[in-house]
Structure formats: C-alpha cells, structure tokens
Coordinates of C-alpha atoms in Angstrom, one line a residue:
Chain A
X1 CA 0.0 0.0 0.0
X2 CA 1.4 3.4 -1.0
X3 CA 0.2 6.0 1.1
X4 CA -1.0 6.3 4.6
X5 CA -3.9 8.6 3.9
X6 CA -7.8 8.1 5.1
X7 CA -7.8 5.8 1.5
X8 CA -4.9 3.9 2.3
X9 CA -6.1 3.1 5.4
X10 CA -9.2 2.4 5.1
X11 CA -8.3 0.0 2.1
X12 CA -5.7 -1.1 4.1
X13 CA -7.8 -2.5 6.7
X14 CA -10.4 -4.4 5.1
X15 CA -7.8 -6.0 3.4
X16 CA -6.3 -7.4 6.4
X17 CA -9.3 -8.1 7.6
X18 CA -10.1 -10.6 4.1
X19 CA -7.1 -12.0 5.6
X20 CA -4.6 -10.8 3.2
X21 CA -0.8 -9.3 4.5
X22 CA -0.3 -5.9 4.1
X23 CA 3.0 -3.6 4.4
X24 CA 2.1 0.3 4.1
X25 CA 4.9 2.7 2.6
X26 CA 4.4 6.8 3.7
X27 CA 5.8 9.3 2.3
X28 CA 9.5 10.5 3.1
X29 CA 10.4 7.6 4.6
X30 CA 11.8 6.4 2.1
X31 CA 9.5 3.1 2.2
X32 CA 7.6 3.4 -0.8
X33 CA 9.9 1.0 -2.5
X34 CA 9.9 -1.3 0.7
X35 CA 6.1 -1.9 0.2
X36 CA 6.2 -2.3 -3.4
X37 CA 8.6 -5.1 -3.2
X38 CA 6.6 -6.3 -0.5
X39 CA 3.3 -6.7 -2.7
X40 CA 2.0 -9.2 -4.7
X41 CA -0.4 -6.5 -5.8
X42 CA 0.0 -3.0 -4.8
X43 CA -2.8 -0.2 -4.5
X44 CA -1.6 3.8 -5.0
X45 CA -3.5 5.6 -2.5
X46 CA -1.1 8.7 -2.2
X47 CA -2.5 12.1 -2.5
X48 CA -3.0 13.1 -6.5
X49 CA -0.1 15.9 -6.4
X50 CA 2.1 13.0 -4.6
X51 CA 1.2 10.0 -7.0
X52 CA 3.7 10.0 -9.9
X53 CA 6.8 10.8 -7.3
X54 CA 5.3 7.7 -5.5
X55 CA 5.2 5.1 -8.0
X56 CA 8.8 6.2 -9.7
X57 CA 10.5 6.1 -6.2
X58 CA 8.5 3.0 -6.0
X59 CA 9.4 1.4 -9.6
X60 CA 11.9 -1.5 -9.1
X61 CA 9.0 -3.0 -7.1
X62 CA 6.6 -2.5 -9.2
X63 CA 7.8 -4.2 -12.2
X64 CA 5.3 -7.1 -13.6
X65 CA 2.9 -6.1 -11.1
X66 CA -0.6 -5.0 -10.9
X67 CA -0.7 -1.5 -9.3
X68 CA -4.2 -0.6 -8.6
X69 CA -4.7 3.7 -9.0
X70 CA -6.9 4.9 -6.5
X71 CA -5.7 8.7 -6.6
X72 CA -7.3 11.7 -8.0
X73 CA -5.5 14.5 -9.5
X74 CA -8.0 17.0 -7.7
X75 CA -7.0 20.8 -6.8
X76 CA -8.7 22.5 -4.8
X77 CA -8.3 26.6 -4.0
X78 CA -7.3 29.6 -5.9
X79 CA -10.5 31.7 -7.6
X80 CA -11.8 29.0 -9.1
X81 CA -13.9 26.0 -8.5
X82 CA -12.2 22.7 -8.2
X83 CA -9.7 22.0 -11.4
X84 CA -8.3 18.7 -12.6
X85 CA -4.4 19.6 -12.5
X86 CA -3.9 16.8 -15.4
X87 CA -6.2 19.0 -18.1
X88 CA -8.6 16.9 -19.8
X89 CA -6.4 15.6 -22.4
X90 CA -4.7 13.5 -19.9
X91 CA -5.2 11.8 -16.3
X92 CA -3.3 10.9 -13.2
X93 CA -3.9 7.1 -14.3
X94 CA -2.0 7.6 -17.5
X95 CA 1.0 9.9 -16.0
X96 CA 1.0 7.0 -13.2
X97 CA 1.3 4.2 -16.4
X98 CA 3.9 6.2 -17.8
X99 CA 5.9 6.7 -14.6
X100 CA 6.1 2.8 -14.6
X101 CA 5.8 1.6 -17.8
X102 CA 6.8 -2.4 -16.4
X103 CA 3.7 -1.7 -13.9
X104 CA 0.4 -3.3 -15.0
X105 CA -1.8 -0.3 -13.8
X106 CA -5.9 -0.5 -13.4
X107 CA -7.7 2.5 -12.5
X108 CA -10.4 1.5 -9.9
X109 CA -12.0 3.2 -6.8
X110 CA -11.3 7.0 -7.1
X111 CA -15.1 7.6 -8.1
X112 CA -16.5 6.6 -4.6
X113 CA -15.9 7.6 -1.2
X114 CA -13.4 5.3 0.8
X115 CA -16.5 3.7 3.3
X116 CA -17.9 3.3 0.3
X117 CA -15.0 1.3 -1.9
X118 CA -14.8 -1.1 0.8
X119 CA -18.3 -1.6 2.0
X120 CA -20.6 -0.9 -1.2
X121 CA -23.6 -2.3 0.9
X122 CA -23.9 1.0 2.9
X123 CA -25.3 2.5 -0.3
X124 CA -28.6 0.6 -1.7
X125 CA -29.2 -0.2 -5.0
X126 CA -27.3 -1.7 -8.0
X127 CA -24.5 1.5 -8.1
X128 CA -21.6 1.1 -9.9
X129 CA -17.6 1.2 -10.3
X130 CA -15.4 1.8 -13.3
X131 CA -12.2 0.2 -13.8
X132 CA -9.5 0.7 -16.7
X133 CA -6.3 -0.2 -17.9
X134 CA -4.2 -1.6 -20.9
X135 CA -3.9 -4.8 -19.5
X136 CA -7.3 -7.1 -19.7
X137 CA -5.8 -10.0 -16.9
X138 CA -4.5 -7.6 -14.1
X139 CA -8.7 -5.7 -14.8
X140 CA -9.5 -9.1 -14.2
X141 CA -7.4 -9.8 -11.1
X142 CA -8.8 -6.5 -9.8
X143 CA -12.5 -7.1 -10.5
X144 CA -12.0 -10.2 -8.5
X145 CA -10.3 -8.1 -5.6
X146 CA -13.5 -5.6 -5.4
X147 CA -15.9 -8.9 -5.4
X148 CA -14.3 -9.5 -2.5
X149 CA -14.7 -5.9 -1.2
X150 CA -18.6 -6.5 -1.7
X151 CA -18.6 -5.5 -5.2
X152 CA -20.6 -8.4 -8.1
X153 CA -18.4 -8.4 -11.4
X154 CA -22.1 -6.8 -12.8
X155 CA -21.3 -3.3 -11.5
X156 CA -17.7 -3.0 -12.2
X157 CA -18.2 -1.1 -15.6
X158 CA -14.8 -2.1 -18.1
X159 CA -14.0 1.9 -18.6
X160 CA -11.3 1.0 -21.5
X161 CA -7.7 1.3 -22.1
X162 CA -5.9 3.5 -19.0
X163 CA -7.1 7.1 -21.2
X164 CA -10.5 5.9 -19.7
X165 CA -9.2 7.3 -16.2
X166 CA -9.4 11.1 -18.5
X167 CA -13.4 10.0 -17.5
X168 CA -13.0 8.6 -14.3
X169 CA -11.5 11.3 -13.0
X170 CA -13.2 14.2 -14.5
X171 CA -16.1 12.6 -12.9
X172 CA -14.6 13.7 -9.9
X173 CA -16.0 17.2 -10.7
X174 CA -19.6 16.2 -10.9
X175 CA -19.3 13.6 -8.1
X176 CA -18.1 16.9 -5.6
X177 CA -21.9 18.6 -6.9
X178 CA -23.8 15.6 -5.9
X179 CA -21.7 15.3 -2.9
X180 CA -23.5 18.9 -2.2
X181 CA -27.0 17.7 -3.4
X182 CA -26.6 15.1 -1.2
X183 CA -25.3 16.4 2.3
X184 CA -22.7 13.4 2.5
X185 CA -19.8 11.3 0.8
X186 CA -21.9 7.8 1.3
X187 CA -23.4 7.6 -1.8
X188 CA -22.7 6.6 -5.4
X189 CA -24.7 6.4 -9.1
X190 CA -27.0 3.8 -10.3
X191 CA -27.1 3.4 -14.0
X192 CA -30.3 3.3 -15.0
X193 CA -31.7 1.8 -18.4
X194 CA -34.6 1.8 -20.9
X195 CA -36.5 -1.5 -19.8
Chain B
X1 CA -35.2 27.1 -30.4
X2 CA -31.4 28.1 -31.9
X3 CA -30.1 24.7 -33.5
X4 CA -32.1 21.7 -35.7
X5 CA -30.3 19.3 -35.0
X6 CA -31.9 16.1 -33.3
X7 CA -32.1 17.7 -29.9
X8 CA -33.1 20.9 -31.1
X9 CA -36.1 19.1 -33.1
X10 CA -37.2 17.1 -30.5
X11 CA -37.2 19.5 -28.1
X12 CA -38.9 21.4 -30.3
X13 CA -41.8 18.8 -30.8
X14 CA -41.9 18.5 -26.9
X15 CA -42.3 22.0 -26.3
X16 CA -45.2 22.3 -29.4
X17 CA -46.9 19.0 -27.7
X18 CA -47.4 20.8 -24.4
X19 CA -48.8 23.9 -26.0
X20 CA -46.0 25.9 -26.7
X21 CA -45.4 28.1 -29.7
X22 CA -41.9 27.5 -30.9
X23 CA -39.8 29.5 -33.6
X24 CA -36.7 27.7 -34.9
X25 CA -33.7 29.2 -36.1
X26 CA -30.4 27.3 -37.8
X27 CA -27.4 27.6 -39.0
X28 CA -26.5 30.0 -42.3
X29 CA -30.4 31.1 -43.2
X30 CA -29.8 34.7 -40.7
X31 CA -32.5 33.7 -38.7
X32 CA -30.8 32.6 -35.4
X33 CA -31.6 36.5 -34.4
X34 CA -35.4 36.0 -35.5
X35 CA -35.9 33.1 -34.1
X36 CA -34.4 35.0 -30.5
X37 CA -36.6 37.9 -30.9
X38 CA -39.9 35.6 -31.2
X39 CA -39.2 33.4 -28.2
X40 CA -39.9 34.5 -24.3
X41 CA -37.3 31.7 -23.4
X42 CA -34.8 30.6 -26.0
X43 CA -33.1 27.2 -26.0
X44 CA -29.3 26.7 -27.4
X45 CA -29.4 23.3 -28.8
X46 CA -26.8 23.8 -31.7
X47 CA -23.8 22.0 -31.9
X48 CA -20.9 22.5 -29.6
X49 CA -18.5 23.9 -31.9
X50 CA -21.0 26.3 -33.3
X51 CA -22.8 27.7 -29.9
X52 CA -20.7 31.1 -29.0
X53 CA -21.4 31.9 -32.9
X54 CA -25.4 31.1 -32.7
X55 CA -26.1 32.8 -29.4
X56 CA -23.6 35.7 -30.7
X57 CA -25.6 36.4 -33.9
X58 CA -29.2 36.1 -31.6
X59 CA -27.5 38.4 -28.9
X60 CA -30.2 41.2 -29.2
X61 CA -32.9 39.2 -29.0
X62 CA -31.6 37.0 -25.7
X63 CA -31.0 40.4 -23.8
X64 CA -32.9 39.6 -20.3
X65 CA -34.3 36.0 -21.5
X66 CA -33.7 32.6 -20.0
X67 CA -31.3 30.9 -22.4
X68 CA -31.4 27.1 -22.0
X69 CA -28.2 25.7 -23.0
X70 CA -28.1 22.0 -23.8
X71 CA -24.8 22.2 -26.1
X72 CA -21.5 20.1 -25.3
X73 CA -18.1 20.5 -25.9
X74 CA -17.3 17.1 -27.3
X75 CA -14.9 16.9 -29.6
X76 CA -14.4 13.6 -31.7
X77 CA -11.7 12.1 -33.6
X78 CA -7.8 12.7 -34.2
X79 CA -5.7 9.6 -32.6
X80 CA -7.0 10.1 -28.9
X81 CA -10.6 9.3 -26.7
X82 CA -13.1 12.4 -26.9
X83 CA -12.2 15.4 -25.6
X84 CA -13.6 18.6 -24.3
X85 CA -12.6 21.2 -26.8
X86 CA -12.8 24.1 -23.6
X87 CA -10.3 22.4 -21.5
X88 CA -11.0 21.2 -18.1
X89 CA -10.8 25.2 -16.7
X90 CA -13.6 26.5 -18.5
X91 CA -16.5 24.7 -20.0
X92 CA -19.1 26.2 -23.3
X93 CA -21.9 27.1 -20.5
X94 CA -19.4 30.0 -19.3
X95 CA -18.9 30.8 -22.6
X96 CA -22.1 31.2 -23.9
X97 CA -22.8 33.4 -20.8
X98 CA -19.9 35.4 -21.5
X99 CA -20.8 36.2 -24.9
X100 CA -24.3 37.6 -24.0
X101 CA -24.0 38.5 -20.9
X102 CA -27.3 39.9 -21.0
X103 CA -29.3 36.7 -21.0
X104 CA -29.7 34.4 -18.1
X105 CA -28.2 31.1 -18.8
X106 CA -29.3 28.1 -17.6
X107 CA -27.5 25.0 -18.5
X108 CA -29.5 22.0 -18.3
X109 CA -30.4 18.6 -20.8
X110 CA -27.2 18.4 -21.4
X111 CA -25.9 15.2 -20.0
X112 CA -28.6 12.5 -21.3
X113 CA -30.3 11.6 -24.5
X114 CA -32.9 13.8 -26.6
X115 CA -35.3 11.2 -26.5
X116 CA -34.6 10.8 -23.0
X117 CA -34.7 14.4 -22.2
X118 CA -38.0 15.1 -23.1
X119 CA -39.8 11.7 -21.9
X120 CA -37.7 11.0 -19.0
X121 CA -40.1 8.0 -18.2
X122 CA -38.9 6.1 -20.5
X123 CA -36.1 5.5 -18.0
X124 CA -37.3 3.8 -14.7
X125 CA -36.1 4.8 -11.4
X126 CA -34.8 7.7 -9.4
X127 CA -32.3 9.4 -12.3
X128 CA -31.3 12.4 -12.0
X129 CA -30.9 15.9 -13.8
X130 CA -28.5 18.9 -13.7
X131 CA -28.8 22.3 -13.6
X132 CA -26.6 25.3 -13.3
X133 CA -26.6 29.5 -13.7
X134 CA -25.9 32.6 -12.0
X135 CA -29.4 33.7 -11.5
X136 CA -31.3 31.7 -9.0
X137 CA -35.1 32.9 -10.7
X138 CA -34.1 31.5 -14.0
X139 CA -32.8 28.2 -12.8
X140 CA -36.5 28.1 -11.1
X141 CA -38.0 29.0 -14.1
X142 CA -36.4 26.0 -16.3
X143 CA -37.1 23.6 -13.6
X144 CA -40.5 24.5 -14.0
X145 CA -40.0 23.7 -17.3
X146 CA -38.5 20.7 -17.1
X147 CA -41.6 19.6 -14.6
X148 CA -43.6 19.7 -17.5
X149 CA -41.0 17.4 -19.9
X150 CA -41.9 15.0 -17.0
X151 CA -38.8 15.8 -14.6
X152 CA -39.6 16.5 -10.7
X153 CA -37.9 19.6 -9.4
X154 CA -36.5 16.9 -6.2
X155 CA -34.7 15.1 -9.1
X156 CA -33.6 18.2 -10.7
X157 CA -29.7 18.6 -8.9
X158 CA -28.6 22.4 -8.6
X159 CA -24.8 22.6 -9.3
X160 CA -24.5 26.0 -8.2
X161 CA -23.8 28.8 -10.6
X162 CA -22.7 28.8 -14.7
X163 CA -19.3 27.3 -13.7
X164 CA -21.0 24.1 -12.7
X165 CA -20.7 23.7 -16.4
X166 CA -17.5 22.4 -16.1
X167 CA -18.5 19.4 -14.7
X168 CA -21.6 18.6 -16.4
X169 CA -19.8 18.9 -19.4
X170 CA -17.2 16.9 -18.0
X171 CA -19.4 14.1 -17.2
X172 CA -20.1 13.3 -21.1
X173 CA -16.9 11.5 -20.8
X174 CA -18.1 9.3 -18.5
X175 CA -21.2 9.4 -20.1
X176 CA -20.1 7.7 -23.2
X177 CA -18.6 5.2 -21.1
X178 CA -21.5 3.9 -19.6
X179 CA -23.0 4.0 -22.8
X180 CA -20.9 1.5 -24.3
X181 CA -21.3 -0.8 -21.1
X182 CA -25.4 -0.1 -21.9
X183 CA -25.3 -1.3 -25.6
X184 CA -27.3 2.5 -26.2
X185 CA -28.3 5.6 -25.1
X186 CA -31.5 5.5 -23.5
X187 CA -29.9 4.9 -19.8
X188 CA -29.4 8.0 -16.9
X189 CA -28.0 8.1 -13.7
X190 CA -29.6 7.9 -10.0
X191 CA -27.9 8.7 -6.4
X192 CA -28.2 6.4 -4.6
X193 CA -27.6 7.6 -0.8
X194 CA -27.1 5.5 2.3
X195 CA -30.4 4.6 3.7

C-alpha cells in the first residue's frame, strides 16, 4: 500500500481483515519502494499531487505487477472552482502508467468515497464502479479483488484502455456537486436503463 | 429554439406538444436572431462547436431571457478518446454566458439523450438531472420547465452557478462510457444515498 492517507487506510484494513498481509509505505520515509517489493499486488493511495513521485520512487517494485490507482488529480483553492491539474487531455492514471511503464496499472476506486469502496452495501441499490487499464488480466485480477470488497463483477463497468481514467476522474468534478445535493460522501450512481 | 439538430427538433416537438409556440432558427439562413426575438425563453441546442457563434448572432434578442443551453463541448476524432474542446478550466456554458452577458443562462439537458430528455419516463427509477446558472429565478423558471418534460424539481440537482458547467460537461466523458457498457443511449444516472 502506498500512502498512509484516510484511502490507504481504510483499504488497508479491510484488506487485512479478508485476511490478506499488508505492508504500508508513507511518504519521506523512504518506504515506498519497501512496500512495493513487498506486494503481490499494490494499491496507489497517495495524494494526487504525490502520485507520480510515489510510483517512480517506487518502480523497481513495481515491475510485472498490478498496481491498482486509486488517486485523484484534484486541486482545490485559488479563484476558481475545483480543477483537474492533469487537463482533460490527460489523467493521473495515464502519467501513473507512464511513470512505470513495467507496472500493469488499473484505474479503480477513485469515483467513490473510501467507506464506500470497501463496503458498497452502505449504499442501496445496484450502483456502480469503473475500472480501466491496458492490461485485460490484471482488470480481471482487480475485479475479483472488489468482489471480495462486496462488489458483483455486474457493477464493475470495463472503462477502456488507462485514457478511460481522463473520465474517471473528470467525474470527480460532478461527483463533488452531488456530494452537495446530497449532504454526504456515502453515496454513489445507479445506471439506470430503458426497460 | 437556436439549432435543428436532433435535440433541437425534439425538443422542439416536446415543447409544441405541451402547447407551446416555438420559432426555430439554424445555421446560415440569418434567422438565429429572429428566431431569439420571437421566443420568451430561448433554448441553445446547436452544436458545440458552433454555440458562441449562434447565441452571438441572436445576442439582441436573448437580452434579459432565460437561455437554456443543452450544447456540449465534445470533440471527436484525431488519434486520442473524446475530448472537451474548452479544456477542463472552463466549459461552453461559461462561454455562452460570457458572450451575452445579457441573457440568463441556464445549462440544463445536457448530460442525457434527446429522447430521453424530453420523456424521462422512458427511464425507470430515481435518475437524476443537472442544472446550473448565475441567476437563481431562471434556474426556477427552467425547472418549472422541465416539470412539465416530466422531470420532478426533487430530481432536478442544482450545481450552483454557470461554472457548474464544467462538470456537467465533463461528465459526457463518463457518459459515453457507460453508454458502451449499456449497448445505447437510452440509460441515466440515479444517487443512490445510504439509507
């Protein structure tokens, strides 16, 4: 686990608690690259500005592997309302991909609120998750992983190649105006079709 | 109605099926401005690339009218996913407003189908619209509006003022994405909160 955050925690947690082994790598400690060699699988739950600096420092153990990328490149302040600092002609998921181009790297989890990526069954209703990446096996490895989260394979929506995270996180924008609407982080969308 | 495309003509339809008179103006004929002057509220339903030009050439006829604007930014094509021709730090609601400052935008429709748009029932379940502008009475106004399309005002999300553009507009990219999951277009979102 990269990063030490609410996220990383959080995901941290439930994943010892489906009985898997986790080591947890912080920033400035020098133990990002510790944890990466550590993992069989490793999620990046840094902050979005940190993300890219995270994964290079953490490269070498990162190589082969599928690293699951939960940040968000999110900035908030200045005049303006919030801002993607990636522009929409790129994404955090794709920078992260290019940082470690020997990592297998699936987008996953940065559309929902971290109670909410690990227990999906405090929100009712058939609400969904994207995933995407280059790499069709390590989606699948990671689909599996969020089944065991509480997630059904049915809800995980295959988002494309890793320039699908230029969606997933530009979602992030209207997900902070329903986050408004809503009073509360503990929810998440429904896609609703023509019966 | 400014644009006869398919959303401008069955909006259009909509509006003459529920007793309104509508006066339709498009592209190259001059009467974009005419079709202003005639209408008490005035919809932008032109394509994206086209809007600042359309509402431009009606600009004397908008001054102090609701302006509904359901154009997009999307830009298709050249070697990379769809993009948002505005960037991520702007969005076309903000420019429409800015080139008639006069009239009260509204942006709203925007981010499901025409067909959808107009017979929301057509969609089961609690899905959601979103609106945004800087003046409060207008945004009333349209959600009156779209009460009669068949859209209750507690499924009608306010996303605060014309900026909010950015991430409704934003949200086509995701959009899309769950349109391909769908198999078609005929599909919306819902919020689903903890209970």
């Amino acid at each position: 686990m990269l990063g030490t955050g609410m996220v990383g925690r959080t995901i941290a947690a439930r994943l010892e608690e489906l009985g898997h082994e986790v080591r947890t790598g912080s920033r400035g400690s020098g133990d990002y690259a510790e944890a990466a060699e550590h993992g069989e699988l490793v999620f990046n739950c840094t902050a979005g500005a940190g993300a890219v600096d995270a994964v290079t420092e953490a490269a070498a153990g990162l190589e082969g592997k599928v690293l699951v990328d939960v940040s968000n490149p999110l900035r908030f302040g200045g005049d303006g309302p919030p801002t993607l600092f990636t522009g929409i002609d790129d994404s955090l998921g794709e920078q992260v991909q290019r940082a470690v181009p020997g990592a297998r790297v699936v987008k996953a989890l940065n559309t929902v609120n971290a109670d909410v990526m690990v227990h999906p069954e405090i929100v009712p209703g058939e609400h969904v998750l994207f995933v995407c990446g280059e790499d069709a096996d390590a989606k699948a490895v990671v689909t599996e992983l969020l089944g065991g989260f509480g997630w059904p394979a049915e809800r995980v929506v295959d988002a494309g190649g890793i320039s699908g995270a230029r969606a997933t996180e530009a979602y992030l924008l209207i997900w902070l105006k329903m986050m408004g609407w809503v009073g509360g982080a503990h929810f998440n969308i429904a896609v609703q079709r023509e019966g």
